[in-house]
PDB file of C-alpha atoms in Angstrom:
ATOM      1  CA  UNK A   1     164.379  32.368 256.244  1.00 78.00           C
ATOM      2  CA  UNK A   2     162.556  33.307 259.433  1.00 87.00           C
ATOM      3  CA  UNK A   3     159.552  35.563 259.954  1.00 86.00           C
ATOM      4  CA  UNK A   4     158.346  37.385 263.051  1.00 90.00           C
ATOM      5  CA  UNK A   5     154.840  36.906 264.387  1.00 91.00           C
ATOM      6  CA  UNK A   6     153.960  40.370 263.108  1.00 91.00           C
ATOM      7  CA  UNK A   7     155.146  39.537 259.599  1.00 91.00           C
ATOM      8  CA  UNK A   8     153.242  36.241 259.538  1.00 90.00           C
ATOM      9  CA  UNK A   9     150.159  38.007 260.810  1.00 90.00           C
ATOM     10  CA  UNK A  10     150.345  40.492 257.927  1.00 90.00           C
ATOM     11  CA  UNK A  11     151.106  37.824 255.299  1.00 86.00           C
ATOM     12  CA  UNK A  12     148.334  35.440 256.345  1.00 88.00           C
ATOM     13  CA  UNK A  13     145.662  37.958 257.307  1.00 89.00           C
ATOM     14  CA  UNK A  14     145.281  36.597 260.841  1.00 90.00           C
ATOM     15  CA  UNK A  15     145.735  38.382 264.130  1.00 92.00           C
ATOM     16  CA  UNK A  16     148.777  38.037 266.346  1.00 93.00           C
ATOM     17  CA  UNK A  17     146.432  36.790 269.064  1.00 93.00           C
ATOM     18  CA  UNK A  18     145.291  33.971 266.750  1.00 93.00           C
ATOM     19  CA  UNK A  19     148.892  32.917 266.130  1.00 93.00           C
ATOM     20  CA  UNK A  20     149.554  32.943 269.864  1.00 93.00           C
ATOM     21  CA  UNK A  21     146.459  30.768 270.369  1.00 93.00           C
ATOM     22  CA  UNK A  22     147.652  28.297 267.720  1.00 92.00           C
ATOM     23  CA  UNK A  23     150.978  28.125 269.512  1.00 90.00           C
ATOM     24  CA  UNK A  24     149.452  27.513 272.949  1.00 91.00           C
ATOM     25  CA  UNK A  25     147.170  24.825 271.555  1.00 90.00           C
ATOM     26  CA  UNK A  26     150.173  23.253 269.775  1.00 89.00           C
ATOM     27  CA  UNK A  27     148.439  23.487 266.456  1.00 91.00           C
ATOM     28  CA  UNK A  28     151.201  25.711 265.071  1.00 92.00           C
ATOM     29  CA  UNK A  29     154.304  26.322 267.124  1.00 90.00           C
ATOM     30  CA  UNK A  30     157.107  28.414 265.625  1.00 90.00           C
ATOM     31  CA  UNK A  31     160.188  26.370 264.827  1.00 89.00           C
ATOM     32  CA  UNK A  32     162.547  29.029 266.197  1.00 89.00           C
ATOM     33  CA  UNK A  33     162.914  31.701 268.855  1.00 89.00           C
ATOM     34  CA  UNK A  34     164.982  34.861 268.652  1.00 87.00           C
ATOM     35  CA  UNK A  35     167.722  35.483 271.237  1.00 86.00           C
ATOM     36  CA  UNK A  36     165.177  37.719 272.977  1.00 86.00           C
ATOM     37  CA  UNK A  37     162.604  34.886 273.061  1.00 86.00           C
ATOM     38  CA  UNK A  38     160.341  36.129 270.258  1.00 87.00           C
ATOM     39  CA  UNK A  39     158.577  33.622 268.033  1.00 89.00           C
ATOM     40  CA  UNK A  40     160.115  33.072 264.580  1.00 91.00           C
ATOM     41  CA  UNK A  41     158.375  31.107 261.850  1.00 91.00           C
ATOM     42  CA  UNK A  42     160.132  29.236 259.047  1.00 91.00           C
ATOM     43  CA  UNK A  43     158.889  28.244 255.576  1.00 89.00           C
ATOM     44  CA  UNK A  44     157.589  24.898 256.854  1.00 90.00           C
ATOM     45  CA  UNK A  45     155.607  26.734 259.545  1.00 90.00           C
ATOM     46  CA  UNK A  46     154.042  28.983 256.914  1.00 91.00           C
ATOM     47  CA  UNK A  47     153.099  25.956 254.811  1.00 88.00           C
ATOM     48  CA  UNK A  48     151.408  24.403 257.855  1.00 89.00           C
ATOM     49  CA  UNK A  49     149.598  27.670 258.540  1.00 91.00           C
ATOM     50  CA  UNK A  50     148.259  27.652 254.998  1.00 89.00           C
ATOM     51  CA  UNK A  51     146.824  24.182 255.608  1.00 88.00           C
ATOM     52  CA  UNK A  52     145.269  25.297 258.882  1.00 90.00           C
ATOM     53  CA  UNK A  53     143.635  28.301 257.259  1.00 90.00           C
ATOM     54  CA  UNK A  54     142.385  26.152 254.366  1.00 87.00           C
ATOM     55  CA  UNK A  55     140.662  23.684 256.683  1.00 87.00           C
ATOM     56  CA  UNK A  56     139.376  26.483 258.893  1.00 88.00           C
ATOM     57  CA  UNK A  57     137.793  28.154 255.852  1.00 85.00           C
ATOM     58  CA  UNK A  58     135.988  24.875 255.164  1.00 83.00           C
ATOM     59  CA  UNK A  59     134.531  25.013 258.649  1.00 83.00           C
ATOM     60  CA  UNK A  60     136.633  22.429 260.465  1.00 85.00           C
ATOM     61  CA  UNK A  61     137.189  22.916 264.195  1.00 87.00           C
ATOM     62  CA  UNK A  62     140.728  23.336 265.513  1.00 89.00           C
ATOM     63  CA  UNK A  63     140.606  19.848 267.039  1.00 89.00           C
ATOM     64  CA  UNK A  64     139.578  18.370 263.681  1.00 86.00           C
ATOM     65  CA  UNK A  65     142.353  20.296 261.932  1.00 88.00           C
ATOM     66  CA  UNK A  66     144.880  19.034 264.456  1.00 88.00           C
ATOM     67  CA  UNK A  67     143.755  15.437 263.840  1.00 85.00           C
ATOM     68  CA  UNK A  68     144.048  15.838 260.065  1.00 84.00           C
ATOM     69  CA  UNK A  69     147.496  17.407 260.236  1.00 85.00           C
ATOM     70  CA  UNK A  70     148.691  14.750 262.639  1.00 82.00           C
ATOM     71  CA  UNK A  71     148.133  12.049 260.016  1.00 74.00           C
ATOM     72  CA  UNK A  72     147.053  13.665 256.715  1.00 65.00           C
ATOM     73  CA  UNK A  73     146.911  10.469 254.665  1.00 65.00           C
ATOM     74  CA  UNK A  74     144.679   8.715 257.196  1.00 60.00           C
ATOM     75  CA  UNK A  75     142.305  11.599 257.906  1.00 64.00           C
ATOM     76  CA  UNK A  76     142.256  14.250 255.194  1.00 69.00           C
ATOM     77  CA  UNK A  77     140.327  12.547 252.385  1.00 72.00           C
ATOM     78  CA  UNK A  78     137.528  11.161 254.541  1.00 75.00           C
ATOM     79  CA  UNK A  79     137.252  14.374 256.537  1.00 74.00           C
ATOM     80  CA  UNK A  80     137.045  16.388 253.329  1.00 78.00           C
ATOM     81  CA  UNK A  81     134.347  14.103 251.954  1.00 79.00           C
ATOM     82  CA  UNK A  82     132.290  14.524 255.110  1.00 79.00           C
ATOM     83  CA  UNK A  83     132.740  18.262 254.983  1.00 78.00           C
ATOM     84  CA  UNK A  84     131.841  18.313 251.289  1.00 81.00           C
ATOM     85  CA  UNK A  85     128.519  16.636 252.066  1.00 84.00           C
ATOM     86  CA  UNK A  86     127.904  19.120 254.860  1.00 80.00           C
ATOM     87  CA  UNK A  87     128.665  22.038 252.565  1.00 81.00           C
ATOM     88  CA  UNK A  88     126.312  20.740 249.880  1.00 86.00           C
ATOM     89  CA  UNK A  89     123.565  20.433 252.504  1.00 82.00           C
ATOM     90  CA  UNK A  90     124.271  23.974 253.704  1.00 80.00           C
ATOM     91  CA  UNK A  91     124.221  25.289 250.133  1.00 84.00           C
ATOM     92  CA  UNK A  92     120.816  23.657 249.612  1.00 81.00           C
ATOM     93  CA  UNK A  93     119.540  25.166 252.877  1.00 76.00           C
ATOM     94  CA  UNK A  94     120.758  28.634 251.908  1.00 78.00           C
ATOM     95  CA  UNK A  95     119.211  28.254 248.465  1.00 79.00           C
ATOM     96  CA  UNK A  96     115.871  27.479 250.079  1.00 70.00           C
ATOM     97  CA  UNK A  97     116.244  30.539 252.311  1.00 66.00           C
ATOM     98  CA  UNK A  98     117.088  32.660 249.262  1.00 72.00           C
ATOM     99  CA  UNK A  99     113.928  31.419 247.537  1.00 66.00           C
ATOM    100  CA  UNK A 100     111.860  32.247 250.617  1.00 57.00           C
ATOM    101  CA  UNK A 101     113.382  35.732 250.677  1.00 61.00           C
ATOM    102  CA  UNK A 102     112.653  36.156 246.969  1.00 63.00           C
ATOM    103  CA  UNK A 103     109.017  35.177 247.478  1.00 56.00           C
ATOM    104  CA  UNK A 104     108.773  37.638 250.359  1.00 55.00           C
ATOM    105  CA  UNK A 105     110.090  40.397 248.085  1.00 59.00           C
ATOM    106  CA  UNK A 106     107.646  39.368 245.356  1.00 56.00           C
ATOM    107  CA  UNK A 107     104.700  39.445 247.752  1.00 52.00           C
ATOM    108  CA  UNK A 108     105.675  42.927 248.897  1.00 55.00           C
ATOM    109  CA  UNK A 109     105.802  44.124 245.273  1.00 56.00           C
ATOM    110  CA  UNK A 110     102.284  42.903 244.529  1.00 52.00           C
ATOM    111  CA  UNK A 111     100.824  45.499 246.867  1.00 53.00           C
ATOM    112  CA  UNK A 112      98.848  42.970 248.920  1.00 55.00           C
ATOM    113  CA  UNK A 113      98.559  44.692 252.296  1.00 55.00           C
ATOM    114  CA  UNK A 114      98.356  41.646 254.557  1.00 55.00           C
ATOM    115  CA  UNK A 115     100.686  40.188 257.143  1.00 58.00           C
ATOM    116  CA  UNK A 116     102.507  36.951 256.171  1.00 54.00           C
ATOM    117  CA  UNK A 117     100.138  34.950 258.411  1.00 57.00           C
ATOM    118  CA  UNK A 118      97.090  36.628 256.874  1.00 58.00           C
ATOM    119  CA  UNK A 119      98.414  35.939 253.363  1.00 55.00           C
ATOM    120  CA  UNK A 120      98.755  32.260 254.222  1.00 54.00           C
ATOM    121  CA  UNK A 121      95.281  32.148 255.758  1.00 52.00           C
ATOM    122  CA  UNK A 122      93.646  33.909 252.813  1.00 50.00           C
ATOM    123  CA  UNK A 123      95.567  32.611 249.810  1.00 54.00           C
ATOM    124  CA  UNK A 124      96.587  29.093 250.856  1.00 56.00           C
ATOM    125  CA  UNK A 125      98.379  27.411 247.943  1.00 52.00           C
ATOM    126  CA  UNK A 126      98.060  30.482 245.759  1.00 53.00           C
ATOM    127  CA  UNK A 127     100.722  32.225 247.860  1.00 47.00           C
ATOM    128  CA  UNK A 128     103.367  29.675 246.960  1.00 40.00           C
ATOM    129  CA  UNK A 129     104.321  31.418 243.701  1.00 46.00           C
ATOM    130  CA  UNK A 130     103.584  35.085 243.175  1.00 49.00           C
ATOM    131  CA  UNK A 131     106.552  35.638 240.859  1.00 54.00           C
ATOM    132  CA  UNK A 132     104.242  35.827 237.854  1.00 56.00           C
ATOM    133  CA  UNK A 133     102.264  38.632 239.471  1.00 55.00           C
ATOM    134  CA  UNK A 134     105.510  40.456 240.193  1.00 54.00           C
ATOM    135  CA  UNK A 135     106.762  40.135 236.620  1.00 59.00           C
ATOM    136  CA  UNK A 136     103.403  41.305 235.310  1.00 58.00           C
ATOM    137  CA  UNK A 137     103.589  44.351 237.569  1.00 53.00           C
ATOM    138  CA  UNK A 138     107.068  45.177 236.241  1.00 50.00           C
ATOM    139  CA  UNK A 139     106.211  44.371 232.604  1.00 54.00           C
ATOM    140  CA  UNK A 140     103.018  46.411 232.544  1.00 56.00           C
ATOM    141  CA  UNK A 141     104.072  49.142 234.966  1.00 51.00           C
ATOM    142  CA  UNK A 142     103.128  51.816 232.408  1.00 53.00           C
ATOM    143  CA  UNK A 143      99.728  50.268 231.736  1.00 62.00           C
ATOM    144  CA  UNK A 144      96.764  52.133 233.170  1.00 71.00           C
ATOM    145  CA  UNK A 145      94.974  48.824 233.792  1.00 67.00           C
ATOM    146  CA  UNK A 146      97.953  47.409 235.653  1.00 65.00           C
ATOM    147  CA  UNK A 147      98.279  50.518 237.794  1.00 68.00           C
ATOM    148  CA  UNK A 148      94.584  50.352 238.632  1.00 76.00           C
ATOM    149  CA  UNK A 149      94.858  46.636 239.438  1.00 72.00           C
ATOM    150  CA  UNK A 150      97.796  47.160 241.812  1.00 68.00           C
ATOM    151  CA  UNK A 151      96.145  50.150 243.473  1.00 75.00           C
ATOM    152  CA  UNK A 152      92.914  48.273 244.059  1.00 79.00           C
ATOM    153  CA  UNK A 153      94.780  45.186 245.298  1.00 73.00           C
ATOM    154  CA  UNK A 154      96.684  47.331 247.785  1.00 72.00           C
ATOM    155  CA  UNK A 155      93.421  48.861 249.022  1.00 79.00           C
ATOM    156  CA  UNK A 156      91.678  45.525 249.640  1.00 79.00           C
ATOM    157  CA  UNK A 157      91.106  44.659 253.276  1.00 81.00           C
ATOM    158  CA  UNK A 158      91.585  41.205 254.742  1.00 77.00           C
ATOM    159  CA  UNK A 159      87.831  40.669 254.471  1.00 85.00           C
ATOM    160  CA  UNK A 160      87.917  41.770 250.826  1.00 86.00           C
ATOM    161  CA  UNK A 161      90.585  39.181 250.121  1.00 81.00           C
ATOM    162  CA  UNK A 162      88.575  36.504 251.922  1.00 85.00           C
ATOM    163  CA  UNK A 163      85.524  37.248 249.798  1.00 90.00           C
ATOM    164  CA  UNK A 164      87.600  37.450 246.620  1.00 88.00           C
ATOM    165  CA  UNK A 165      89.309  34.105 247.263  1.00 86.00           C
ATOM    166  CA  UNK A 166      86.041  32.466 248.311  1.00 90.00           C
ATOM    167  CA  UNK A 167      84.489  33.612 245.055  1.00 93.00           C
ATOM    168  CA  UNK A 168      87.499  32.344 243.107  1.00 92.00           C
ATOM    169  CA  UNK A 169      87.373  28.999 244.917  1.00 91.00           C
ATOM    170  CA  UNK A 170      83.704  28.486 244.065  1.00 95.00           C
ATOM    171  CA  UNK A 171      84.376  29.378 240.427  1.00 96.00           C
ATOM    172  CA  UNK A 172      87.356  27.012 240.339  1.00 95.00           C
ATOM    173  CA  UNK A 173      85.208  24.143 241.631  1.00 96.00           C
ATOM    174  CA  UNK A 174      82.705  24.769 238.834  1.00 97.00           C
ATOM    175  CA  UNK A 175      85.483  24.886 236.233  1.00 97.00           C
ATOM    176  CA  UNK A 176      86.941  21.582 237.430  1.00 96.00           C
ATOM    177  CA  UNK A 177      83.499  19.988 237.424  1.00 97.00           C
ATOM    178  CA  UNK A 178      82.811  21.142 233.863  1.00 97.00           C
ATOM    179  CA  UNK A 179      86.178  19.865 232.679  1.00 97.00           C
ATOM    180  CA  UNK A 180      85.880  16.514 234.491  1.00 96.00           C
ATOM    181  CA  UNK A 181      82.350  15.988 233.146  1.00 96.00           C
ATOM    182  CA  UNK A 182      83.519  16.513 229.580  1.00 96.00           C
ATOM    183  CA  UNK A 183      81.690  19.776 228.915  1.00 96.00           C
ATOM    184  CA  UNK A 184      82.864  21.225 225.573  1.00 97.00           C
ATOM    185  CA  UNK A 185      85.109  24.254 225.946  1.00 96.00           C
ATOM    186  CA  UNK A 186      82.930  26.198 223.498  1.00 96.00           C
ATOM    187  CA  UNK A 187      79.685  25.131 225.144  1.00 96.00           C
ATOM    188  CA  UNK A 188      77.356  27.371 227.080  1.00 96.00           C
ATOM    189  CA  UNK A 189      78.521  26.171 230.498  1.00 97.00           C
ATOM    190  CA  UNK A 190      82.230  26.690 229.779  1.00 97.00           C
ATOM    191  CA  UNK A 191      81.660  30.086 228.174  1.00 97.00           C
ATOM    192  CA  UNK A 192      79.577  31.187 231.153  1.00 97.00           C
ATOM    193  CA  UNK A 193      82.436  30.192 233.448  1.00 97.00           C
ATOM    194  CA  UNK A 194      84.848  32.190 231.300  1.00 97.00           C
ATOM    195  CA  UNK A 195      82.518  35.175 231.553  1.00 97.00           C
ATOM    196  CA  UNK A 196      82.368  34.790 235.345  1.00 97.00           C
ATOM    197  CA  UNK A 197      86.152  34.873 235.475  1.00 96.00           C
ATOM    198  CA  UNK A 198      86.287  38.012 233.312  1.00 96.00           C
ATOM    199  CA  UNK A 199      83.753  39.749 235.537  1.00 96.00           C
ATOM    200  CA  UNK A 200      85.656  38.608 238.637  1.00 94.00           C
ATOM    201  CA  UNK A 201      88.761  40.414 237.364  1.00 92.00           C
ATOM    202  CA  UNK A 202      86.711  43.531 236.576  1.00 93.00           C
ATOM    203  CA  UNK A 203      85.013  43.443 239.960  1.00 93.00           C
ATOM    204  CA  UNK A 204      88.126  43.081 242.057  1.00 89.00           C
ATOM    205  CA  UNK A 205      91.040  44.480 240.038  1.00 87.00           C
ATOM    206  CA  UNK A 206      90.545  46.344 236.772  1.00 87.00           C
ATOM    207  CA  UNK A 207      88.162  46.599 233.839  1.00 90.00           C
ATOM    208  CA  UNK A 208      88.711  43.470 231.763  1.00 91.00           C
ATOM    209  CA  UNK A 209      87.217  43.637 228.272  1.00 93.00           C
ATOM    210  CA  UNK A 210      87.222  40.399 226.227  1.00 94.00           C
ATOM    211  CA  UNK A 211      90.422  41.361 224.392  1.00 92.00           C
ATOM    212  CA  UNK A 212      92.333  41.726 227.651  1.00 91.00           C
ATOM    213  CA  UNK A 213      90.801  38.504 228.928  1.00 95.00           C
ATOM    214  CA  UNK A 214      92.146  36.722 225.846  1.00 95.00           C
ATOM    215  CA  UNK A 215      95.669  37.936 226.586  1.00 91.00           C
ATOM    216  CA  UNK A 216      95.344  36.731 230.180  1.00 90.00           C
ATOM    217  CA  UNK A 217      94.100  33.342 228.989  1.00 95.00           C
ATOM    218  CA  UNK A 218      96.995  33.028 226.533  1.00 94.00           C
ATOM    219  CA  UNK A 219      99.334  33.280 229.520  1.00 90.00           C
ATOM    220  CA  UNK A 220      97.538  30.350 231.170  1.00 92.00           C
ATOM    221  CA  UNK A 221      99.095  28.077 228.538  1.00 95.00           C
ATOM    222  CA  UNK A 222     102.334  29.976 227.927  1.00 92.00           C
ATOM    223  CA  UNK A 223     103.359  30.332 231.583  1.00 88.00           C
ATOM    224  CA  UNK A 224     102.424  27.719 234.233  1.00 88.00           C
ATOM    225  CA  UNK A 225     102.802  30.370 236.943  1.00 84.00           C
ATOM    226  CA  UNK A 226      99.925  32.334 235.428  1.00 86.00           C
ATOM    227  CA  UNK A 227      97.531  29.391 235.574  1.00 91.00           C
ATOM    228  CA  UNK A 228      98.769  28.501 239.081  1.00 88.00           C
ATOM    229  CA  UNK A 229      97.327  31.824 240.252  1.00 84.00           C
ATOM    230  CA  UNK A 230      93.929  30.576 239.070  1.00 89.00           C
ATOM    231  CA  UNK A 231      94.143  26.843 239.770  1.00 91.00           C
ATOM    232  CA  UNK A 232      96.796  25.620 242.258  1.00 88.00           C
ATOM    233  CA  UNK A 233      99.066  22.870 240.845  1.00 87.00           C
ATOM    234  CA  UNK A 234      97.586  20.295 243.244  1.00 87.00           C
ATOM    235  CA  UNK A 235      94.152  20.757 241.593  1.00 91.00           C
ATOM    236  CA  UNK A 236      95.254  20.986 237.980  1.00 93.00           C
ATOM    237  CA  UNK A 237      94.563  18.372 235.316  1.00 95.00           C
ATOM    238  CA  UNK A 238      96.428  17.794 232.048  1.00 95.00           C
ATOM    239  CA  UNK A 239      94.886  20.014 229.418  1.00 96.00           C
ATOM    240  CA  UNK A 240      92.928  22.179 231.865  1.00 97.00           C
ATOM    241  CA  UNK A 241      94.838  25.380 231.077  1.00 96.00           C
ATOM    242  CA  UNK A 242      94.254  24.949 227.342  1.00 97.00           C
ATOM    243  CA  UNK A 243      90.582  24.118 228.004  1.00 98.00           C
ATOM    244  CA  UNK A 244      90.184  27.343 229.978  1.00 97.00           C
ATOM    245  CA  UNK A 245      91.828  29.376 227.228  1.00 97.00           C
ATOM    246  CA  UNK A 246      89.499  27.861 224.603  1.00 97.00           C
ATOM    247  CA  UNK A 247      86.499  28.717 226.788  1.00 97.00           C
ATOM    248  CA  UNK A 248      87.738  32.303 227.124  1.00 97.00           C
ATOM    249  CA  UNK A 249      88.176  32.511 223.342  1.00 97.00           C
ATOM    250  CA  UNK A 250      84.706  31.126 222.736  1.00 97.00           C
ATOM    251  CA  UNK A 251      83.259  33.628 225.183  1.00 96.00           C
ATOM    252  CA  UNK A 252      85.134  36.489 223.501  1.00 96.00           C
ATOM    253  CA  UNK A 253      83.709  35.391 220.150  1.00 95.00           C
ATOM    254  CA  UNK A 254      80.248  35.308 221.707  1.00 93.00           C
ATOM    255  CA  UNK A 255      80.736  38.900 222.868  1.00 89.00           C
ATOM    256  CA  UNK A 256      81.914  39.914 219.398  1.00 85.00           C
ATOM    257  CA  UNK A 257      78.845  38.284 217.872  1.00 69.00           C
ATOM    258  CA  UNK A 258      76.568  40.057 220.308  1.00 62.00           C
ATOM    259  CA  UNK A 259      78.096  43.417 219.392  1.00 58.00           C
ATOM    260  CA  UNK A 260      77.655  42.693 215.683  1.00 48.00           C
ATOM    261  CA  UNK A 261      73.991  41.801 216.199  1.00 47.00           C
ATOM    262  CA  UNK A 262      73.386  44.996 218.163  1.00 52.00           C
ATOM    263  CA  UNK A 263      75.044  47.087 215.462  1.00 50.00           C
ATOM    264  CA  UNK A 264      72.872  45.464 212.778  1.00 45.00           C
ATOM    265  CA  UNK A 265      69.737  46.162 214.801  1.00 47.00           C
ATOM    266  CA  UNK A 266      70.763  49.802 215.232  1.00 48.00           C
ATOM    267  CA  UNK A 267      71.091  50.152 211.470  1.00 41.00           C
TER     268      UNK A 267
END
């Protein structure tokens, strides 16, 4: 059975111009001509066209396709292996781009009103994973504290963020020193550091009573992304997140004790 160029074009989803180009380049020449000189394609031609379209979909050039079809047994397997490696590399590249796009979306959702360059300058390693902040914003969207935190974050200027991150960096250095020097997590030094962190949150984002601070500290251990917003992975030590949570708990207990003492004095 023979098919006109128009029929083949409709069947295969390619343009008539493309079929003419394949003919001129001798990649696919119709096996017949009508008495009027029109191209007519047979079943074998359609089978060859299917192969051409398959290799084209994989990204092979027309010259490469011609070489494969000229001697399929000698060329197809190796060519396909090469293309497979190329496709895997492209998939990995696109995955990386998708991750970059996702981070960009996450940063936008946090309400941090800085340009990408300013974010990098101000946050450094902390910018590498803001997905936790995004999930927190979505999870606690109905929380008054979360709304206040996002509103205040959005209102911070570049200089505000510089001061905030400088303050956080100094605190982080003190925390690492206390941990490395073997200070007990329920000792005065560690509890004071926990209190500084609680006040830092209150100063820059939202009121953070000890109970809220405990919930934040629980996330330090439960979700690595939460602790990465406080201590970048490159500076972390094994057990540091748990140490910080214990210090926060000890500080919360200290606050509870102080309240009890005040109540007893009042009575």
